[in-house]
Short mmCIF file of C-alpha atoms in Angstrom, two decimals:
data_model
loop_
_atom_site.label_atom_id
_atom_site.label_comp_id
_atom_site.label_asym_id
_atom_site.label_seq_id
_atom_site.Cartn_x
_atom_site.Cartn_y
_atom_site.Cartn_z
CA UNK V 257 -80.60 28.73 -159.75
CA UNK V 258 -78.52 25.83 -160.93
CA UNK V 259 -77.51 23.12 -163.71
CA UNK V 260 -76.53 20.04 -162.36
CA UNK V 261 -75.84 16.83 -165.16
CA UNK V 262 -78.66 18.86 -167.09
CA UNK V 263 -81.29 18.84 -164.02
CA UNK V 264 -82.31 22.76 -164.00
CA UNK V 265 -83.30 24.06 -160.72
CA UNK V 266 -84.16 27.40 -158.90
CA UNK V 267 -85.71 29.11 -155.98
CA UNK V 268 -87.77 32.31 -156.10
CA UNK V 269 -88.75 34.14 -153.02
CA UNK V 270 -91.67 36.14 -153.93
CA UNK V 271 -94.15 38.50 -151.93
CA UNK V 272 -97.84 39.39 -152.67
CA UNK V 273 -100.54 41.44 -151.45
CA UNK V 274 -104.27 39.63 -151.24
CA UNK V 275 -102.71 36.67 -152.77
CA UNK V 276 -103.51 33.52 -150.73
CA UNK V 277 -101.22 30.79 -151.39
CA UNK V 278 -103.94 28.48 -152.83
CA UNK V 279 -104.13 30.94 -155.58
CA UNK V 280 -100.87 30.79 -156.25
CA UNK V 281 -100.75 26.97 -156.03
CA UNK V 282 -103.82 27.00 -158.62
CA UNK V 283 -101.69 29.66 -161.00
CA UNK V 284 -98.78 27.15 -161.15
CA UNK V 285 -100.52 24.44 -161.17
CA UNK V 286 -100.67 23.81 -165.44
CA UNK V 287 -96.86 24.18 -165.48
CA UNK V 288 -96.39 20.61 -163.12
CA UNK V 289 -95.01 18.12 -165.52
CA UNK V 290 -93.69 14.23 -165.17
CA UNK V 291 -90.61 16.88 -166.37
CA UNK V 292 -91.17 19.69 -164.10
CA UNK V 293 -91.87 19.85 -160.35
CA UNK V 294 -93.11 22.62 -159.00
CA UNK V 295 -93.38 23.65 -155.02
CA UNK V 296 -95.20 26.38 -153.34
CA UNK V 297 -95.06 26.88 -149.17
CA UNK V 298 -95.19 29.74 -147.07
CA UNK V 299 -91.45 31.50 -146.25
CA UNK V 300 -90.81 33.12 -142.56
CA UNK V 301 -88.43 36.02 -142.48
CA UNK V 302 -85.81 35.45 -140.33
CA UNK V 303 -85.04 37.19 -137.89
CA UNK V 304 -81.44 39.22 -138.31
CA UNK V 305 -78.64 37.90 -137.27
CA UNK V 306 -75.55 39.68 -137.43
CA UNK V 307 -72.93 37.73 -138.70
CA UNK V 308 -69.86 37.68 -136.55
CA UNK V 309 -66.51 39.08 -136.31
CA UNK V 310 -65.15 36.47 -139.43
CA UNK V 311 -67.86 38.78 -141.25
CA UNK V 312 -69.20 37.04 -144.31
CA UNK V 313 -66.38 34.24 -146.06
CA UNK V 314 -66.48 33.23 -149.70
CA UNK V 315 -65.69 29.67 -150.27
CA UNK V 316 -64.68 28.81 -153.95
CA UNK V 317 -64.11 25.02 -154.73
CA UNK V 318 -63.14 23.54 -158.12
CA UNK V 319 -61.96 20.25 -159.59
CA UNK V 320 -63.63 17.27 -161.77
CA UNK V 321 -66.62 16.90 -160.85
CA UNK V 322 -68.36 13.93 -158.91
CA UNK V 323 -70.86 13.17 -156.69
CA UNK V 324 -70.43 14.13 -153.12
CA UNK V 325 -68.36 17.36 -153.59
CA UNK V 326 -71.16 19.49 -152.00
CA UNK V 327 -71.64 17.83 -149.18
CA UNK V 328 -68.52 17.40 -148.09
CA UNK V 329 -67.82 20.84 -148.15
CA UNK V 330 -71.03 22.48 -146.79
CA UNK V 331 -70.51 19.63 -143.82
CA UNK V 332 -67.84 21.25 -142.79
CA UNK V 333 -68.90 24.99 -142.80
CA UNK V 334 -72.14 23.01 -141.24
CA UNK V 335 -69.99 21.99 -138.57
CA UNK V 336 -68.59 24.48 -137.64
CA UNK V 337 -72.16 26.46 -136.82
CA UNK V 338 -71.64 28.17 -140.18
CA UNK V 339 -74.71 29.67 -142.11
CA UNK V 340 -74.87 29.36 -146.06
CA UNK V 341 -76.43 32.49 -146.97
CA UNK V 342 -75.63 31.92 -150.96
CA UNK V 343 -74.26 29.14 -153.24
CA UNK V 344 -74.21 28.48 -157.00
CA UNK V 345 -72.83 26.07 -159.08
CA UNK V 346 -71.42 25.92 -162.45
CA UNK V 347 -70.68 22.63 -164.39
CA UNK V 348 -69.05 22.58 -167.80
CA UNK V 349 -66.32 20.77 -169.71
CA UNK V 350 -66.05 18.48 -166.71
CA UNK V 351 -64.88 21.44 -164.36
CA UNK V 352 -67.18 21.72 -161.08
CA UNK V 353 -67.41 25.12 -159.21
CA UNK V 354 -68.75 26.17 -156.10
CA UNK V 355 -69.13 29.47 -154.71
CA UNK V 356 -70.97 29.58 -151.50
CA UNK V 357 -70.87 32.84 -149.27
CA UNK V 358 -71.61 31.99 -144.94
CA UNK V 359 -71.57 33.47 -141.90
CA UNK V 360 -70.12 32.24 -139.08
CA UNK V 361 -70.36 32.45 -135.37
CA UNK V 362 -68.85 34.82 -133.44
CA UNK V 363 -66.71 32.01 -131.72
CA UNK V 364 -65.78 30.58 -134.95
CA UNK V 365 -61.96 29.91 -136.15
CA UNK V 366 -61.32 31.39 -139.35
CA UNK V 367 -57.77 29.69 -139.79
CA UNK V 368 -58.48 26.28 -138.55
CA UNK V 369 -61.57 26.60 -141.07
CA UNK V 370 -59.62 26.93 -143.47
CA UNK V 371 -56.99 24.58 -142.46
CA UNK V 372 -60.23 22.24 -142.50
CA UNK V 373 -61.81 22.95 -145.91
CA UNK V 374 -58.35 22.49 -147.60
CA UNK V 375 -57.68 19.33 -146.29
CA UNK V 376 -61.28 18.06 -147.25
CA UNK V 377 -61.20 19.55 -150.57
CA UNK V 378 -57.55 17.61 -151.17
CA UNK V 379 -59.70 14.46 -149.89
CA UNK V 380 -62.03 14.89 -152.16
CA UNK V 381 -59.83 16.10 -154.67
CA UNK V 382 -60.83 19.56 -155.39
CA UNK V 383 -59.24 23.13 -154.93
CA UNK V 384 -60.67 24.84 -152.11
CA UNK V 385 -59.83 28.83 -151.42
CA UNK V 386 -61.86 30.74 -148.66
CA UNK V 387 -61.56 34.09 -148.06
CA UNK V 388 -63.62 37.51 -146.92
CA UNK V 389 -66.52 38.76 -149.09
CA UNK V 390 -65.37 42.28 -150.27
CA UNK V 391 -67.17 45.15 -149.42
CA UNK V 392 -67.77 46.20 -152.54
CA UNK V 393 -66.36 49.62 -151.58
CA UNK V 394 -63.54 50.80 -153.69
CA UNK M 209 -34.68 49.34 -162.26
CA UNK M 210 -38.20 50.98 -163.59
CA UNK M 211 -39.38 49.86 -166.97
CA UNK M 212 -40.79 52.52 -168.35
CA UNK M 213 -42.38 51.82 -171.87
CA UNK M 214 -41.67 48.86 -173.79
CA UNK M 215 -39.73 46.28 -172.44
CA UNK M 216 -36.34 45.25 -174.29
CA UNK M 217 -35.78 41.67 -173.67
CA UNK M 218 -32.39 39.46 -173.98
CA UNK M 219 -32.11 37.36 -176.85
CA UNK M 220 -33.64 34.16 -176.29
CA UNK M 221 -34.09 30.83 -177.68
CA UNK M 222 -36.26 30.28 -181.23
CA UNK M 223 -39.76 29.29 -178.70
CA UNK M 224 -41.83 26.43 -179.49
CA UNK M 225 -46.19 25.95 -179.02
CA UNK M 226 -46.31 23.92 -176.56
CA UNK M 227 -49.90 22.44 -175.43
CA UNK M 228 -51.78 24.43 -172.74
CA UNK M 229 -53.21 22.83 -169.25
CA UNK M 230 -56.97 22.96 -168.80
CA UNK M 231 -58.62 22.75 -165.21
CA UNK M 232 -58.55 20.63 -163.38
CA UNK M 233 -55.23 20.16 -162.86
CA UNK M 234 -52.75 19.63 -159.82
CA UNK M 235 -49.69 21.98 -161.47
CA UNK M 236 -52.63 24.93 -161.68
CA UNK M 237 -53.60 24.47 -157.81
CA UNK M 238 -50.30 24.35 -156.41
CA UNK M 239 -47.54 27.25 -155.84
CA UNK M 240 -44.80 27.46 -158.35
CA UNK M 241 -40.95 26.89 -157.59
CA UNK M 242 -39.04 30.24 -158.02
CA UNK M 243 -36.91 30.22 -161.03
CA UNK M 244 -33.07 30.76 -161.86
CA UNK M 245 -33.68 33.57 -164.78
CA UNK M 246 -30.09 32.28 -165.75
CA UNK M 247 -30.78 28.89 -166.43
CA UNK M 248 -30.96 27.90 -170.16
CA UNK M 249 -34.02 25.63 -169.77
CA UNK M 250 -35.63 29.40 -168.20
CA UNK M 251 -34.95 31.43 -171.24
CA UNK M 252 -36.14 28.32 -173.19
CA UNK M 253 -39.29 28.54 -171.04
CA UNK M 254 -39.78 31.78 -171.96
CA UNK M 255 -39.31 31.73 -175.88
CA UNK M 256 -41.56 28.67 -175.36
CA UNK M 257 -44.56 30.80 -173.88
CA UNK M 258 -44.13 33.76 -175.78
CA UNK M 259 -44.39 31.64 -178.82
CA UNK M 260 -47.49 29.60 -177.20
CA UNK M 261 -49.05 33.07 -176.22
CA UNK M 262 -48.89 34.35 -179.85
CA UNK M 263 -50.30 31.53 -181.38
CA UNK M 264 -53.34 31.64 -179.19
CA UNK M 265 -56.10 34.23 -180.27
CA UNK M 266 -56.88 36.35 -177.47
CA UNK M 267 -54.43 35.31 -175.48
CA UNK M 268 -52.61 38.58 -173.40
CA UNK M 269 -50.88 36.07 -170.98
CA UNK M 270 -49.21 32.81 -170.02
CA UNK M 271 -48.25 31.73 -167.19
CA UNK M 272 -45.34 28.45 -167.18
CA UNK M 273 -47.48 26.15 -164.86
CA UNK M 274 -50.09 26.24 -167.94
CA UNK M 275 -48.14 24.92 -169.87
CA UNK M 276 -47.49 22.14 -167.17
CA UNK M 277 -43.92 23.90 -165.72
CA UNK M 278 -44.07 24.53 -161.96
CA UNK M 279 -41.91 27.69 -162.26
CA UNK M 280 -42.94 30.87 -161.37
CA UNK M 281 -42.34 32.48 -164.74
CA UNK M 282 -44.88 34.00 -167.26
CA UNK M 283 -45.49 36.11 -170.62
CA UNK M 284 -47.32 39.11 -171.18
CA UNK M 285 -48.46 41.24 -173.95
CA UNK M 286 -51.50 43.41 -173.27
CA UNK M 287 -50.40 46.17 -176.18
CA UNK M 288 -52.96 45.20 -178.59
CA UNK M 289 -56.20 44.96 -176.40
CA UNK M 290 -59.14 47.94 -176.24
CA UNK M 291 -58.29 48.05 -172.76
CA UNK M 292 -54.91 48.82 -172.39
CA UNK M 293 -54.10 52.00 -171.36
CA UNK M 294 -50.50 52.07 -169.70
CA UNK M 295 -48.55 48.78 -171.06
CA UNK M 296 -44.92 47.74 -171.10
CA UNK M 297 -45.45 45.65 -174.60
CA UNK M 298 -44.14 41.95 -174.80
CA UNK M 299 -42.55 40.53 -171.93
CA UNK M 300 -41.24 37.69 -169.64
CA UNK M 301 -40.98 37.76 -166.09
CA UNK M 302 -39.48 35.96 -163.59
CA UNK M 303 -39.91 35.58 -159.93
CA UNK M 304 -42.61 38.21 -160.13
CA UNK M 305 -44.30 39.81 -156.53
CA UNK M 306 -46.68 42.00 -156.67
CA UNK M 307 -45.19 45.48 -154.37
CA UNK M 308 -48.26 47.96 -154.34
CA UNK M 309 -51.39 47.62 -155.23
CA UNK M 310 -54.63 50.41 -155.02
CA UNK M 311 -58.03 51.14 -156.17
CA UNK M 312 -59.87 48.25 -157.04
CA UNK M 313 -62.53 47.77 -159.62
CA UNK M 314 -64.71 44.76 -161.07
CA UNK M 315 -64.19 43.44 -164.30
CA UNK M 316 -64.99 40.19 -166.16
CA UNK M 317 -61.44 37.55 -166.65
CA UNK M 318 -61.24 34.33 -168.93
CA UNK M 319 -58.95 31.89 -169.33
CA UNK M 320 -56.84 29.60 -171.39
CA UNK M 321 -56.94 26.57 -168.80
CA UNK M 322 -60.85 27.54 -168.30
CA UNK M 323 -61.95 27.50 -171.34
CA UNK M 324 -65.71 27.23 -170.26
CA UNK M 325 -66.15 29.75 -167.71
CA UNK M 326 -65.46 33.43 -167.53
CA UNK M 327 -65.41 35.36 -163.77
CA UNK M 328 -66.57 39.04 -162.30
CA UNK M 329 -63.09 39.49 -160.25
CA UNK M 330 -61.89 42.16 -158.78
CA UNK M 331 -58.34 43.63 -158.83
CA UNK M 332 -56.53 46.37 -158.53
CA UNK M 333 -56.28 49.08 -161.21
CA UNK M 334 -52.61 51.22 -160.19
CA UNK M 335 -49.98 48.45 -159.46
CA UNK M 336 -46.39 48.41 -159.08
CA UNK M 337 -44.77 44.48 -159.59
CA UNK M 338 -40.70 43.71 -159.53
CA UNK M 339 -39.54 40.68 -161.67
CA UNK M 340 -36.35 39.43 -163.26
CA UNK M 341 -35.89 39.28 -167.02
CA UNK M 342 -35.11 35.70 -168.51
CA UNK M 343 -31.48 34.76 -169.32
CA UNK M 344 -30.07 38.39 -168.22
CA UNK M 345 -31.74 38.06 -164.63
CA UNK M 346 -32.17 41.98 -164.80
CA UNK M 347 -34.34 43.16 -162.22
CA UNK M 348 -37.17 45.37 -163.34
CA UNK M 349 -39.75 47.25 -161.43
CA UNK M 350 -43.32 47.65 -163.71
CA UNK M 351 -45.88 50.69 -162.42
CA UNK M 352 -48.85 50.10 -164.75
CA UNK M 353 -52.57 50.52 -164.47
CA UNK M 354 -55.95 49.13 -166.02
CA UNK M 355 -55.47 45.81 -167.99
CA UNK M 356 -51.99 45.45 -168.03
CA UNK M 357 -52.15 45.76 -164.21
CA UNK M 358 -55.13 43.56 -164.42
CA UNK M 359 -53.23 41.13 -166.65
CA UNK M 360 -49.98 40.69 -164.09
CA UNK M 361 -52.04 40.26 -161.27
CA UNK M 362 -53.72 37.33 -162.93
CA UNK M 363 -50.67 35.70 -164.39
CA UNK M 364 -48.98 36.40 -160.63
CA UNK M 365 -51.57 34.28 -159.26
CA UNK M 366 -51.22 31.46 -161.75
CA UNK M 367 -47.43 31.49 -160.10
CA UNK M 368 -48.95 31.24 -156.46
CA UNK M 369 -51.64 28.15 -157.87
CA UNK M 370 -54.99 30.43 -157.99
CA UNK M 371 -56.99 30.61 -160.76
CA UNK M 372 -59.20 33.63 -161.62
CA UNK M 373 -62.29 31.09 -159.90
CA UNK M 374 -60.33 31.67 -156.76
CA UNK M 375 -61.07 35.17 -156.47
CA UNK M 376 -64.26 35.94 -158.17
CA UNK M 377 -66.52 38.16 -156.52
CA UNK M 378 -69.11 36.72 -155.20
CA UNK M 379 -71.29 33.32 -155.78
CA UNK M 380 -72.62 34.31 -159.03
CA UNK M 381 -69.99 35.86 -160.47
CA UNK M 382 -68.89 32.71 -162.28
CA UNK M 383 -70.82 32.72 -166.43
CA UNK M 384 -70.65 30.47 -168.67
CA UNK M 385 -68.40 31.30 -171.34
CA UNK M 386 -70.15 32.65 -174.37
CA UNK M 387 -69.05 31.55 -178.08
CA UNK M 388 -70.44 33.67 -180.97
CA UNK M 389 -69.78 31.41 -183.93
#
């Protein structure tokens, strides 16, 4: 979910059994608003793919915020054949953050990447770090 | 040589409160200069943050690019917090690198120059970190573990221009910081 300039949004993958998604639709259906938009359509699930040897990266941006900060980033992990698996934002006080967790190709370049993100985060004039997404085993 | 208990630190300068830096800012981002611990304006530095530090409630650390001074230079006092286990009491290092480092665990971080947010980071728990004192230039070696190890390695990052965003653990790890009034 996120809180952008005090627009609230969120995605919710959800899974039923004997639920058509008309009856869903209907269910929802009293909560659309002028205020609040709500979107049912079928989801796929994708098929596996293992993420290469860069493993999974955690980029971290901050700065002031403005428009155009997103996009500039995710272009480049775009670019680069990346795959956004995760991303939130947090906005407060005028500080912008990003933390989006990808997987890349197996081809990719994890130190030109890098190179890359810095030097469009400075263009943009954010703070960009990248690094690997821990384990979690200590 | 190993510091082992509280630290005894040269006399310094009467310290003043100075104002501290909020993100975003370009002396927070950026790697600090390394410091002459003999230089006047250093021990001033250092009077300057410990004073800064104890004014601030909560506050268990400064670091001198906070402040808005590129050094690589910062205060500590972790003595009085629930989570101290091991600490060193009230210090000032210079120059500091971080020499050993083992078994990580999670814990939530805050901020002075991020006031609004507070991050899930994770750190290392036994660490062993070599510094020089302020206006003596002693060299001291600190083993420590839980907060106060937490604690360095976040004011030893503020030296190399990370904040605690930098290495939060993973993309919703960042909350919004919560005020009880």
């Amino acid at each position: 979910m996120s809180l952008l300039r005090g627009t609230f949004g969120w995605v919710l993958i959800v899974s039923f059994v004997g639920v058509a998604q008309a009856a869903l639709e209907s269910t929802l259906q009293p909560l659309r608003s002028p205020e609040l938009a709500v979107t049912v359509f079928p989801v796929s699930v994708p098929t596996s793919v293992p993420a290469g040897p860069a493993g999974r990266l955690q980029l971290t941006v901050h700065g002031a915020d403005h428009p155009g900060i997103v996009s500039a980033m995710t272009r480049v992990i775009a670019d680069r054949g990346g795959n956004i698996t995760d991303l939130s934002t947090r906005l407060a006080g005028g500080l912008y953050v990003i933390v989006a967790e990808f997987e890349l190709p197996d081809e990719a370049d994890v130190s030109s990447l890098d190179a890359q993100l810095r030097q469009v985060a400075g263009s943009v004039g954010v703070t960009a770090h990248l690094a690997p997404v821990d384990s979690d085993v200590l | 040589m190993s510091a082992t208990g509280p630290i005894r630190l040269p006399a310094l300068p009467i310290g003043r409160v100075l104002p501290v830096v909020t993100a975003p800012s370009g002396v927070l981002a950026n790697p600090c200069r390394p410091a002459d611990p003999l230089d006047p304006a250093v021990a001033q530095l250092a009077a300057d943050l410990l004073a800064t530090m104890r004014q601030s409630p909560g506050c268990v650390g400064l670091a001198a690019n906070q402040v808005g001074v590129d050094l690589r230079v910062f205060a500590l006092d972790v003595s009085r917090h629930p989570k101290t286990r091991v600490h060193h009491g009230e210090f000032v290092l210079v120059n500091a690198v971080v020499e050993a480092a083992s078994r990580n665990e999670r814990a939530r971080e805050g901020c002075m120059s991020v006031p609004d947010f507070t991050g899930d980071v994770k750190r290392a728990t036994r660490l062993t970190v070599r510094g020089l004192l302020p206006a003596s230039g002693e060299e001291l070696t600190i083993t420590t573990d839980a907060f106060e190890a937490r604690a360095l390695q976040h004011e030893i990052d503020h030296t190399d221009g990370y904040l605690f965003l930098d290495r939060v653990a993973g993309a919703h790890a960042v909350h919004p910081r919560q005020v009880y009034l």
